[in-house]
Structures are given as C-alpha cells and as structure tokens.
XYZ file of C-alpha atoms in Angstrom:
676
model
C 18.172 28.668 29.505
C 19.298 28.931 25.854
C 22.720 27.489 26.675
C 21.147 24.763 28.797
C 18.776 23.804 25.966
C 21.693 23.572 23.543
C 23.606 21.303 25.927
C 20.610 19.065 26.475
C 19.906 18.774 22.741
C 23.519 17.756 22.102
C 23.389 15.172 24.902
C 20.198 13.646 23.538
C 21.758 13.417 20.074
C 24.815 11.610 21.475
C 22.537 9.238 23.385
C 20.544 8.591 20.205
C 23.683 7.705 18.246
C 24.857 5.337 21.012
C 21.464 3.601 21.157
C 21.493 3.269 17.368
C 24.925 1.631 17.344
C 23.795 -0.961 19.908
C 20.623 -1.768 17.952
C 18.178 -0.105 20.346
C 16.353 1.647 17.532
C 13.294 2.628 19.544
C 15.332 4.266 22.302
C 17.379 6.043 19.634
C 14.174 7.395 18.125
C 12.930 8.644 21.467
C 16.234 10.425 22.127
C 16.145 12.018 18.669
C 12.641 13.239 19.510
C 13.813 14.721 22.826
C 16.627 16.492 20.976
C 14.120 17.821 18.439
C 11.949 19.034 21.312
C 14.878 21.122 22.603
C 15.651 22.459 19.115
C 11.983 23.356 18.640
C 12.136 25.504 21.769
C 15.390 27.107 20.562
C 13.754 27.809 17.200
C 11.283 30.109 18.904
C 14.088 32.451 19.971
C 16.559 31.739 17.167
C 15.086 30.827 13.732
C 18.365 29.189 12.687
C 17.435 26.164 14.816
C 14.233 25.442 12.908
C 16.001 23.512 10.164
C 17.899 21.561 12.822
C 14.633 20.699 14.554
C 13.119 19.516 11.254
C 16.022 17.220 10.392
C 16.160 15.810 13.936
C 12.416 15.118 13.824
C 13.002 13.202 10.606
C 15.564 10.942 12.300
C 13.206 10.406 15.248
C 10.286 9.520 12.969
C 12.407 7.100 10.918
C 13.626 5.219 13.985
C 10.261 5.154 15.764
C 8.495 3.978 12.634
C 11.059 1.199 12.226
C 9.995 -0.327 15.556
C 6.279 0.228 15.005
C 5.933 3.110 17.465
C 3.399 4.928 15.304
C 2.282 7.219 18.112
C 5.861 8.416 18.575
C 6.395 8.725 14.819
C 3.213 10.799 14.558
C 4.408 13.178 17.269
C 7.800 13.608 15.563
C 6.222 14.247 12.157
C 3.719 16.701 13.644
C 6.505 18.747 15.260
C 8.354 18.669 11.937
C 5.238 19.938 10.186
C 5.046 22.906 12.539
C 8.667 23.893 13.044
C 9.297 25.605 9.692
C 6.110 27.651 9.924
C 6.678 31.392 9.633
C 4.728 34.172 11.282
C 4.141 36.013 8.010
C 0.367 36.366 7.683
C -0.721 35.266 4.217
C 2.764 34.108 3.310
C 3.267 30.730 1.605
C 3.900 27.711 3.843
C 7.252 25.970 3.700
C 6.982 23.123 1.148
C 8.245 20.643 3.753
C 5.535 21.393 6.338
C 2.450 19.933 4.699
C 4.017 16.563 3.696
C 5.206 16.126 7.296
C 1.689 16.830 8.589
C 0.235 14.261 6.173
C 2.807 11.726 7.387
C 1.829 12.558 10.979
C -1.853 11.922 10.181
C -0.998 8.561 8.603
C 1.111 7.546 11.608
C -1.574 8.561 14.096
C -4.117 6.574 12.115
C -1.907 3.466 12.346
C -1.570 4.119 16.081
C -5.380 4.175 16.380
C -5.312 7.811 17.486
C -7.958 9.310 15.160
C -8.294 12.551 17.110
C -4.604 13.337 16.625
C -4.905 12.314 12.965
C -7.733 14.822 12.546
C -5.655 17.528 14.214
C -2.786 16.891 11.805
C -5.075 17.025 8.776
C -6.765 20.215 9.924
C -3.370 21.818 10.588
C -2.359 20.862 7.042
C -5.585 22.388 5.701
C -4.881 25.646 7.521
C -1.353 25.719 6.080
C -2.692 25.040 2.575
C -4.997 28.070 2.739
C -1.871 30.159 2.176
C -1.421 28.678 -1.299
C -3.362 29.167 -4.524
C -4.260 25.474 -4.574
C -7.770 24.339 -3.621
C -6.374 21.215 -1.966
C -7.086 22.798 1.421
C -10.824 22.273 0.881
C -10.587 18.502 0.448
C -8.129 18.216 3.316
C -10.385 20.277 5.607
C -13.418 18.106 4.816
C -11.428 14.923 5.508
C -10.118 16.360 8.783
C -13.518 17.453 10.060
C -15.117 14.133 9.169
C -12.274 12.296 10.909
C -12.706 14.351 14.057
C -16.488 13.992 14.077
C -16.134 10.209 13.901
C -13.397 10.152 16.550
C -14.903 12.554 19.057
C -17.128 10.017 20.866
C -13.926 8.192 21.846
C -13.016 11.217 23.976
C -15.015 10.057 26.949
C -13.486 12.317 29.551
C -15.207 15.731 29.293
C -12.035 17.775 29.780
C -10.335 15.913 26.930
C -13.314 16.670 24.736
C -13.325 20.332 25.679
C -9.592 20.730 24.991
C -9.754 19.011 21.612
C -12.892 20.884 20.572
C -11.070 24.129 21.243
C -7.689 23.270 19.736
C -8.757 21.195 16.750
C -12.116 22.569 15.743
C -12.685 26.052 17.130
C -9.242 27.429 16.284
C -8.886 25.666 12.934
C -12.396 26.405 11.741
C -11.960 30.092 12.524
C -9.175 30.308 9.944
C -10.974 28.155 7.384
C -14.202 30.165 7.701
C -12.324 33.339 6.913
C -10.694 31.642 3.901
C -14.086 30.495 2.590
C -15.407 34.043 2.801
C -12.464 35.389 0.819
C -12.460 32.717 -1.885
C -16.169 32.089 -2.390
C -16.238 33.507 -5.931
C -13.777 30.881 -7.193
C -14.351 28.033 -4.744
C -18.122 27.578 -4.814
C -17.943 25.345 -7.896
C -15.584 22.934 -6.135
C -17.154 19.475 -5.603
C -16.774 19.629 -1.810
C -17.923 23.251 -1.412
C -21.321 22.422 0.100
C -19.864 19.770 2.396
C -17.203 22.193 3.597
C -19.641 25.012 4.381
C -21.919 22.555 6.196
C -19.106 21.136 8.306
C -17.654 24.551 9.110
C -21.115 25.708 10.193
C -21.922 22.682 12.328
C -18.596 21.396 13.684
C -17.876 24.191 16.206
C -21.453 24.316 17.457
C -22.823 20.927 18.326
C -21.469 17.489 17.731
C -23.085 16.592 21.038
C -26.314 17.710 22.603
C -24.872 19.083 25.818
C -22.579 21.661 27.296
C -19.509 21.166 29.405
C -21.336 21.452 32.744
C -23.663 18.592 31.876
C -20.800 16.450 30.585
C -18.810 16.984 33.773
C -21.776 16.229 35.992
C -22.758 13.098 34.086
C -19.186 11.873 34.139
C -19.029 12.403 37.900
C -22.218 10.407 38.391
C -21.014 7.557 36.209
C -17.726 7.474 38.106
C -19.426 7.510 41.498
C -21.872 4.753 40.550
C -19.347 2.374 38.994
C -16.678 1.080 41.391
C -14.273 0.019 38.633
C -14.475 3.371 36.882
C -14.196 5.180 40.205
C -11.007 3.316 41.093
C -9.490 3.989 37.672
C -10.266 7.710 37.855
C -8.793 7.947 41.362
C -5.601 6.304 40.147
C -5.554 8.578 37.129
C -5.925 11.671 39.299
C -3.091 10.594 41.629
C -0.775 9.642 38.776
C -1.501 12.894 36.956
C -0.516 14.859 40.042
C 2.683 12.814 40.441
C 3.495 13.427 36.764
C 2.964 17.175 37.182
C 5.087 17.338 40.334
C 7.907 15.375 38.697
C 7.853 17.644 35.665
C 8.257 20.662 37.923
C 11.159 18.980 39.742
C 12.928 18.340 36.442
C 12.556 21.976 35.423
C 13.879 23.108 38.794
C 16.831 20.745 38.480
C 17.645 22.133 35.042
C 17.565 25.713 36.290
C 19.792 24.936 39.314
C 22.120 22.780 37.128
C 21.901 19.669 39.267
C 23.703 16.559 38.013
C 22.694 15.192 34.636
C 22.488 11.704 36.120
C 19.830 12.837 38.597
C 17.858 14.541 35.839
C 18.034 11.447 33.644
C 16.708 9.259 36.454
C 13.773 11.640 36.969
C 13.070 11.725 33.224
C 12.978 7.931 33.091
C 10.501 7.965 35.966
C 8.478 10.616 34.129
C 8.233 8.367 31.046
C 7.066 5.487 33.228
C 4.290 7.648 34.635
C 3.303 8.745 31.124
C 3.012 5.107 30.081
C 1.014 4.412 33.236
C -1.434 7.168 32.312
C -1.772 5.783 28.790
C -2.557 2.356 30.232
C -5.202 3.781 32.571
C -6.793 5.697 29.681
C -7.045 2.458 27.716
C -8.717 0.747 30.678
C -11.129 3.673 31.077
C -12.053 3.455 27.401
C -12.732 -0.281 27.695
C -14.845 0.279 30.806
C -16.812 2.968 29.013
C -17.537 0.595 26.153
C -19.007 -1.774 28.707
C -21.100 0.962 30.299
C -22.230 2.115 26.872
C -23.519 -1.399 26.239
C -25.233 -1.726 29.630
C -26.625 1.798 30.153
C -26.794 3.566 26.776
C -29.318 6.148 27.985
C -26.740 7.541 30.447
C -23.892 7.597 27.965
C -26.232 9.457 25.608
C -25.872 12.469 27.897
C -22.174 12.546 27.027
C -22.314 12.105 23.274
C -24.648 11.873 20.314
C -23.743 11.079 16.731
C -22.986 13.887 14.274
C -25.672 14.637 11.717
C -25.343 14.842 7.943
C -27.557 17.024 5.733
C -29.290 13.875 4.498
C -30.049 12.740 8.051
C -31.423 16.191 8.827
C -33.621 16.149 5.725
C -35.108 12.836 6.814
C -36.492 14.415 10.003
C -37.718 17.691 8.449
C -41.355 18.268 7.507
C -42.199 19.513 3.967
C -43.036 23.000 5.265
C -39.821 23.417 7.307
C -36.425 24.937 6.562
C -33.334 24.635 8.732
C -30.994 27.638 8.540
C -27.571 27.201 10.122
C -24.980 29.955 10.494
C -21.267 30.176 11.177
C -20.311 33.709 12.157
C -17.820 35.660 10.063
C -18.038 39.442 10.275
C -19.538 40.789 7.068
C -20.200 37.379 5.530
C -21.470 34.612 7.837
C -21.584 31.120 6.337
C -25.173 29.973 5.832
C -26.705 26.567 5.095
C -30.389 26.290 4.171
C -31.776 22.759 4.275
C -35.322 21.721 3.374
C -36.851 18.279 2.957
C -35.630 18.125 -0.661
C -32.964 20.807 -1.135
C -29.762 22.166 0.361
C -28.116 25.482 -0.492
C -24.919 26.838 1.023
C -23.222 30.186 0.727
C -22.529 33.460 2.474
C -24.888 36.004 4.008
C -22.906 38.981 2.755
C -23.254 42.403 4.332
C -24.072 41.132 7.851
C -21.829 43.196 10.078
C -20.973 42.886 13.751
C -22.595 46.286 14.298
C -25.915 44.990 12.957
C -25.716 41.783 15.007
C -24.699 43.564 18.216
C -27.475 46.160 17.974
C -30.147 43.571 17.168
C -29.043 41.298 20.034
C -28.977 44.235 22.446
C -32.544 45.114 21.498
C -33.581 41.496 22.066
C -31.984 41.344 25.503
C -33.698 44.607 26.466
C -37.074 43.435 25.168
C -37.322 46.377 22.772
C -38.769 46.820 19.302
C -36.225 46.828 16.497
C -35.955 50.126 14.627
C -37.024 48.826 11.220
C -35.147 51.432 9.188
C -31.842 50.327 10.719
C -32.251 46.610 10.028
C -32.388 46.276 6.271
C -29.540 43.735 6.577
C -32.168 41.189 7.620
C -32.976 40.613 3.932
C -29.419 39.409 3.369
C -29.356 37.347 6.560
C -32.236 34.961 5.841
C -31.629 34.223 2.181
C -34.002 32.790 -0.452
C -36.661 30.384 0.816
C -39.136 28.215 -1.161
C -42.729 29.409 -1.207
C -44.055 26.344 0.609
C -41.949 26.998 3.718
C -43.787 28.347 6.769
C -41.503 27.170 9.619
C -37.896 28.256 10.184
C -35.628 26.249 12.500
C -32.615 28.503 13.044
C -29.204 27.585 14.443
C -27.343 30.845 15.116
C -23.706 31.319 16.086
C -21.600 33.823 18.011
C -23.003 37.373 17.650
C -26.187 35.998 16.057
C -27.081 34.027 19.208
C -29.135 36.741 20.847
C -31.023 38.020 17.787
C -34.798 38.368 18.267
C -35.425 36.563 14.977
C -39.190 36.927 15.079
C -38.800 40.715 15.098
C -36.629 40.973 11.998
C -38.316 42.410 8.890
C -39.687 39.727 6.599
C -37.377 39.409 3.538
C -38.912 40.506 0.267
C -41.990 41.902 1.982
C -44.320 44.434 0.460
C -45.802 45.411 3.832
C -43.082 47.298 5.722
C -44.624 46.360 9.087
C -44.636 42.578 8.555
C -42.051 40.783 10.682
C -40.321 37.469 10.129
C -42.240 36.041 13.091
C -45.568 36.998 11.514
C -44.676 35.288 8.260
C -43.005 32.173 9.703
C -43.138 29.976 12.775
C -39.632 30.201 14.271
C -37.647 28.089 16.712
C -34.007 28.095 17.780
C -31.776 25.012 18.054
C -28.085 24.855 18.994
C -27.290 22.738 15.916
C -28.805 20.424 13.329
C -28.025 17.370 15.434
C -30.183 18.717 18.239
C -33.310 18.708 16.087
C -32.613 15.176 14.918
C -32.010 14.136 18.519
C -35.304 15.648 19.666
C -37.293 13.955 16.927
C -35.662 10.546 16.677
C -33.802 9.774 19.925
C -36.259 9.192 22.744
C -34.871 5.967 24.224
C -35.906 6.063 27.855
C -39.030 4.180 28.836
C -39.700 6.919 31.381
C -40.107 9.343 28.496
C -42.488 7.185 26.494
C -45.506 8.464 28.404
C -46.239 10.844 31.265
C -48.316 10.442 34.398
C -49.900 13.886 34.291
C -50.727 16.566 31.754
C -49.441 19.522 33.780
C -47.274 20.510 36.716
C -46.777 24.173 37.592
C -44.147 25.210 40.134
C -43.885 28.776 41.453
C -41.281 30.367 43.698
C -41.392 34.098 44.341
C -37.776 34.210 45.557
C -38.549 36.336 48.592
C -36.782 39.530 49.594
C -36.861 42.822 47.726
C -36.974 41.058 44.342
C -39.936 38.835 45.224
C -42.180 38.012 42.271
C -45.712 39.111 43.079
C -47.666 37.164 40.463
C -46.020 33.751 40.064
C -48.308 31.923 42.504
C -51.307 33.332 40.698
C -49.732 32.330 37.382
C -49.446 28.594 38.032
C -52.787 28.361 39.872
C -54.646 30.216 37.114
C -53.063 28.015 34.450
C -54.022 24.852 36.303
C -57.536 26.061 37.132
C -58.250 27.320 33.616
C -56.930 24.369 31.583
C -56.015 21.317 33.677
C -58.284 21.168 36.727
C -60.178 18.256 35.186
C -57.011 16.381 34.145
C -56.162 13.405 36.445
C -52.992 14.060 38.419
C -52.408 17.577 37.092
C -51.173 19.813 39.877
C -49.461 23.058 40.842
C -47.113 24.073 43.666
C -47.102 27.634 44.937
C -44.126 29.213 46.708
C -45.095 27.753 50.076
C -44.758 24.223 48.682
C -42.168 24.639 45.905
C -39.609 22.457 47.734
C -41.822 19.443 47.054
C -40.871 19.607 43.378
C -37.368 18.315 44.071
C -38.669 15.857 46.637
C -41.147 14.075 44.392
C -39.933 14.618 40.801
C -42.353 14.698 37.884
C -43.525 12.973 34.738
C -45.683 15.463 32.912
C -46.716 16.750 29.526
C -46.144 20.428 30.371
C -43.709 21.473 33.099
C -44.303 25.130 33.951
C -41.635 26.797 36.121
C -42.427 30.353 37.251
C -39.438 31.646 39.192
C -36.264 33.699 39.007
C -33.913 32.349 36.339
C -30.348 33.092 35.341
C -27.955 31.305 32.980
C -26.571 29.335 35.929
C -29.843 28.009 37.319
C -33.362 28.419 38.717
C -34.472 29.691 42.111
C -36.852 26.927 43.196
C -36.323 27.034 46.943
C -37.594 29.193 49.778
C -34.162 29.174 51.424
C -32.487 30.940 48.496
C -30.765 27.846 47.064
C -30.396 27.916 43.295
C -31.010 24.683 41.401
C -28.950 23.747 38.374
C -30.725 21.465 35.912
C -27.930 18.941 36.387
C -28.891 18.787 40.082
C -32.070 17.033 38.962
C -29.930 14.121 37.803
C -28.682 13.572 41.326
C -31.963 13.197 43.219
C -32.039 9.550 44.378
C -35.113 7.675 43.245
C -36.551 10.683 41.402
C -36.985 11.336 37.713
C -37.893 14.598 36.039
C -39.622 14.140 32.694
C -41.632 16.485 30.478
C -42.717 16.890 26.861
C -42.680 20.697 26.890
C -41.062 23.242 29.217
C -42.564 26.654 29.926
C -40.085 28.905 31.744
C -41.531 32.305 32.552
C -38.575 33.557 34.590
C -36.627 36.568 33.366
C -33.658 35.890 31.090
C -34.076 32.101 31.172
C -33.103 32.018 27.514
C -29.994 34.151 27.846
C -27.127 32.489 26.008
C -23.376 32.430 26.270
C -21.218 34.308 23.798
C -18.716 31.439 23.658
C -18.441 30.343 20.039
C -17.434 26.749 20.707
C -19.952 25.737 23.344
C -23.375 26.127 21.758
C -25.847 27.553 24.301
C -25.094 27.771 27.983
C -27.745 28.288 30.603
C -30.693 26.450 31.996
C -32.593 25.814 28.777
C -30.365 23.280 27.055
C -29.641 21.451 30.262
C -33.324 21.207 31.184
C -34.161 19.851 27.729
C -31.556 17.117 28.139
C -32.422 16.275 31.746
C -36.200 16.124 31.250
C -36.223 14.668 27.744
C -38.398 17.570 26.602
C -38.783 18.280 22.908
C -39.101 22.041 23.282
C -38.806 24.879 25.778
C -40.561 28.245 25.758
C -38.412 30.942 27.336
C -37.695 34.642 27.499
C -34.472 36.250 26.339
C -35.004 39.484 28.278
C -36.249 40.587 31.663
C -40.028 40.815 31.683
C -42.671 42.492 33.860
C -43.932 40.066 36.506
C -47.512 40.416 35.288
C -46.555 39.612 31.694
C -45.768 36.026 32.662
C -49.331 35.463 33.858
C -50.828 36.707 30.593
C -48.373 34.962 28.283
C -48.665 31.618 30.110
C -52.453 31.772 29.865
C -52.399 32.618 26.161
C -49.764 30.025 25.321
C -51.532 27.195 27.176
C -54.846 28.251 25.622
C -53.316 27.797 22.165
C -51.565 24.572 23.175
C -54.885 23.089 24.393
C -57.179 24.646 21.811
C -59.460 25.987 24.544
C -60.200 29.421 25.999
C -62.661 28.998 28.906
C -64.144 32.381 29.810
C -61.173 34.159 28.242
C -61.420 37.450 26.337
C -60.025 36.003 23.094
C -61.319 33.742 20.388
C -61.212 29.983 20.743
C -58.904 28.285 18.275
C -60.268 25.598 15.985
C -57.808 23.020 17.356
C -54.701 22.894 19.547
C -51.490 24.357 18.152
C -47.970 22.983 18.322
C -45.423 24.878 20.423
C -44.046 27.118 17.666
C -47.411 28.382 16.352
C -48.753 28.640 19.930
C -45.977 31.038 20.947
C -46.446 33.089 17.764
C -50.211 33.298 18.367
C -49.725 34.321 22.006
C -47.254 37.063 21.047
C -49.520 38.423 18.340
C -52.581 38.337 20.609
C -50.744 40.303 23.297
C -49.518 42.776 20.733
C -52.716 43.644 18.900
C -55.831 41.781 20.047
C -56.326 42.495 23.743
C -57.886 45.423 25.538
C -56.352 46.699 28.760
C -59.677 46.162 30.546
C -59.686 42.492 29.555
C -56.205 41.974 30.959
C -57.183 43.571 34.279
C -59.984 41.045 34.718
C -57.610 38.177 33.975
C -54.717 39.221 36.260
C -55.824 39.991 39.815
C -54.065 43.030 41.218
C -52.652 44.240 37.897
C -53.554 47.936 37.767
C -51.568 49.057 34.721
C -51.247 46.229 32.191
C -49.457 47.015 28.929
C -49.892 43.875 26.781
C -49.032 45.695 23.538
C -45.791 47.099 24.937
C -42.710 45.375 23.529
C -41.434 44.287 26.972
C -44.570 42.161 27.391
C -44.643 40.262 24.078
C -41.221 40.548 22.394
C -38.991 38.345 24.612
C -40.794 35.000 24.192
C -39.418 32.369 21.820
C -38.989 28.600 21.336
C -35.864 26.488 21.765
C -36.148 23.017 20.246
C -38.765 21.328 18.085
C -41.458 23.802 16.921
C -43.801 20.877 16.130
C -43.783 19.568 19.714
C -47.256 19.300 21.221
C -49.108 18.131 24.296
C -49.419 14.333 24.335
C -52.624 13.087 22.753
C -53.625 16.470 21.310
C -53.844 16.789 17.535
C -52.262 20.066 16.475
C -51.847 22.383 13.540
C-alpha cells in the first residue's frame, strides 16, 4: 500500500501540473489536494512525507483560492495545519501549523461553513496550549462562540452528534486540563471568566435535548413533510451509493486494476459528493421554511445558547447557579447570581470522592460525613442572601446526592447542604432559561385538570404492591374536589396513552429505567418520545412526579447531558420540573413521599399526622420539606395508618428519604397556587 500511495501521489501531481498549464486552475487545485491526501497518509508511517504533504497542501490552497473554491481551500489549509503535528506530549507545535489553521478558518468562513471554521479555530487553540503564549485563550473563546452560533445550522441529528464530539468534547477536554494547570497565571486574563464559562457549558447543553429525542423529532418531521421526506430518501440512497463506490475504489487499488478505471470511478465519486452537498443545501432551506411555519416543533431540535447575562436575567435574588466541568482534582466551577459571577477551580475534588459519593447516592445510603470534607471545596463561597442552589453537574459529579453533602462552613456537623439550601439539578444553564422563558405552545398555557395519577404495578415477580394505593390516596386526599382531576390504577393504565393529558401535576407510579417507563399491562415499555407519536393526543404537565425506582439515573457520557426518562419527559410535556429518585426505593416509600410532597405543594394536610403548612410550597422547598419530615418528624405508628398493609415502615431510614430530588426549576408550582 505504501508503494501504491506513492505512485498515486505522483500521478496526481502530474495531473495538477497539466491542468495548471492548460489554465484549469480549479482542477489543478483539486489534484494537488488529492496528492496531499496521499502524502498525509504516507506521513503517518514515514515522517519524511509530512513536509511534502504541507507544501502540496499549500499549492492546493493557492489554486483553489484563486478560483473562489473556499471550501476546498479550507480543507487544504486544515490538512496543512495538522500534518506537521508531532506526537510529543507537551512539546511545542510546529510554527507553520497554527497559521495554516487560521487560514483554514478564514476560508471556511468565506465558504459559509461556520462549523468547520470553529473546528479549525479550536484545533489552533489546542495547538497553542503547548506554547507559553496566552493566545490560546482568546482563540478558544472565539472558536466556542463560533460553534455555538453555528450549531443550530446542523439540522440533522447525526451531524450534530458527530460535531459535538469532535469539535467540542475532544477539544474542550484538552483546554480544561490546560486551564487547571495555568490558573495561577491565567486568571487575570481579560477572557478568563468567559473561557471558564464556555468550557463548563459547551460540552453539556447547547440544546435542551438528548440524541434520542433529536432523532425521533427529526423522523417525525421527515414523515410529516413530503418534500423533506423525499430529500432524505434521496440522501440516504446517494450516501449508500457513495459508500459502495468508495469501497470499490479501494478494492481496485488493492488489486491494481487499470488507472483509467479508477479515475472514472473517482470522477463518479466526486459527482456523488457534489450531489450530497446539493441535497444538504435543499434540506437546510426546507428546514428554514419549517422553522418559520412550525417553530414549536423545531424547538425540540435546538435552543439558543445562553450567556451569563441571559442567565442572570432569569434568576431570582435568592438563587445561585453553580455549573461544573469535570477535571480530576480541580473541576472548573462557575457561580452565577442575579448580580455577580465568579469563576475558578474547585481544587481538591478527586475522582475517588466523586465516585464514592455517587455510589452512595445510587444506593440510597447516608454519606459518611467524616469522609466527605471535600464538599467544602466543591461548593465554593456563596453570598449570605442565597437560599436556593441550581446545580449543573458534569461527568463523575452527575450522580452526587447534593442535598446530603455537608453544608460548607457549618458549625453544626450534622447540618447538610439540603437542610441549608433548596437544591435542584439542571443539565445546563440554558435549560433553566428555557424552562422559565420559553413556553411557546398554546397547549401549555393552561391545563384542563389539576392532577392525573397513573399507576402500573408491572406484574410478575417484581410487581409493585402499593402503586395503585399511591395514586388513589393522592387523588382522594388532595384533588377529589378538583374538576377533572383523576387517577388510573393498573387495570386502566393503558388509557393514559389513549387519551393523553393536560394537567398541573402528572404523577406516574410505575417501574422506571433510563430507557423508559412501564405503563402497560402487556409489558411494553414506553419511551417519552413515544408520547410525541400518538395521533391526536397531547401530553402536557406543569410538574412531573415520578416515584419509580431509578427514574433519575443519569448517563456517564460527558458530552450528552442527562440521558433517561426525566429530560425527555420534561421536553415532551413542557413541564418546568420533575421530582424523581436516583436510587431504588422501597415500594411503600413512594406512597409516603408522594403524600408528603403533594401536601406541601398544595399547602394542605387533611387528616394527616403532620402539621399544616402556612401556604403551598414550590417544588424545591416541597421536596426538601417532605424529605425532612420523613427523616425526623414521623412516628412509625402514624405511617402505618397512612399506608394500608405496610407492617414495617422505616420513614427515617436513608433508603426512604435520601433518593428524592428535583430536576428543573425549583420555583415551579401548581397553577394558581401562591407559593413560598
């Protein structure tokens, strides 16, 4: 293959020279690029060819730029900017690399390919981290801003996923490590705060969805729009033809078939590539039309990025947003309040600490306080007036039971963070802004009923014994006098999908796993995205209460925010908040927690063995009050009278009260109820 690559590179160079002599500058440039492509491959096995690749890329870029082929020039310059890179970790970059990457970014910008321009800039920033110059910081900020602005143009979910991974996740990983090493000297740089903010937010959540929801929404849009459907069918067929032809060319090279035959196939391959580019342009134009006609559907595919100033505008005076970007030993941390923003590192936070704390959370166990002194370093300094924390974790911090961590700076060694502050979890800053400012659908403006409870015991050996009692008791105790409020026990749970809902509180008591909910008597699991596909049905709610085990279990994937049913259900229903459990819980615990939570949410406690609150609470304080009441204010005898058939209740045991937490807006409340 080495000899064959050499021959092909030489042939492309001869072709380029012939095209140049006849005035076909563009074709000459494309042949120079093909020669450079061969030399780039040879440079991987023989470093001597790297210089040859660089010089050939220069000729390709010059010729392609001369005819206005800025896309081609950008590709040639990008390859040039990569080819002289060495594998020496920490070694200085070649002085020719970074200028070529800047030229690539400029060419891609002229070609109206902002995503590729961002990739070039971020690659340059990564290369610059190997120097003593601080220019990498400015370049990184420019690159991340460019990508954030360009990302909505990536309408096809797979394109978005690939670029998120290649451009952001991989690049940001290197830059985060560099920030941690250079914080002592770099924190006075003018773009320091912007850089930390972007590095914290960019990998986590430019959009308010995960890949499953994007794929499903795209499929629905394609199926419903005949023009888009036809374009995507053509794109699929042409992509397959392109792949097959590429394989044929490789096979022909290996078997040394005639060069003329290979050249004919390569010309056909280029035609198919241009055909795909044309289809992509048509798809983009069609999407612009759909975005104009049905913006609420396109919203499921993309939301705008959020700046610190935009976040501050939607924060209350008593709230602080704390966003993290994981780096072992020193995660990046941004603390934003209504009037201030501080950025820096949470030094001393090790993977051992994070792993142990997350494991305790997933097992529903108490944290051993003596082993978690790192919590003081994790939270950071907070103003005195703050009483609500909205936390956006990352990577190993995803599964932390934040409300169990020791309260920083406490004098009482038993006081937890959850007892000092109301806490909620959001995938990213943009999610909170979305929940509080983007409620476009008329169907979400008001709800037909105050409550709908749906139970499904799952049947079989793992049948849940108390879920029917749970939804009936909640309805009977708090919503029986509300017009339209209803509940469905296991025998009638299938009606939920048949009729849809528009409710203030949607209470789902069933088995739950990260992939879906068991809401059917025949054992069929329902993904939240399935609710989008029920003809003539809508599923709307203000607040979600999910009392199934592990409904809040998250993915460990760094670049995909939270996976699982919670995020998808929030998007599908338009809910502002969801109350879920991270760990497996005793069946009976769901009955007690649901009753306590709804009591706090309504500000009523009819015939209940706990005090009546002065007024209804918002979701965050309601969950905190329910946890604390289970932990220290209930007698076992009282619980027995509340839960029929529960012989050995243990409300104070950690598995009963620890797992519950809030995802979304902690200030969400039942419609029409004034809260505190």
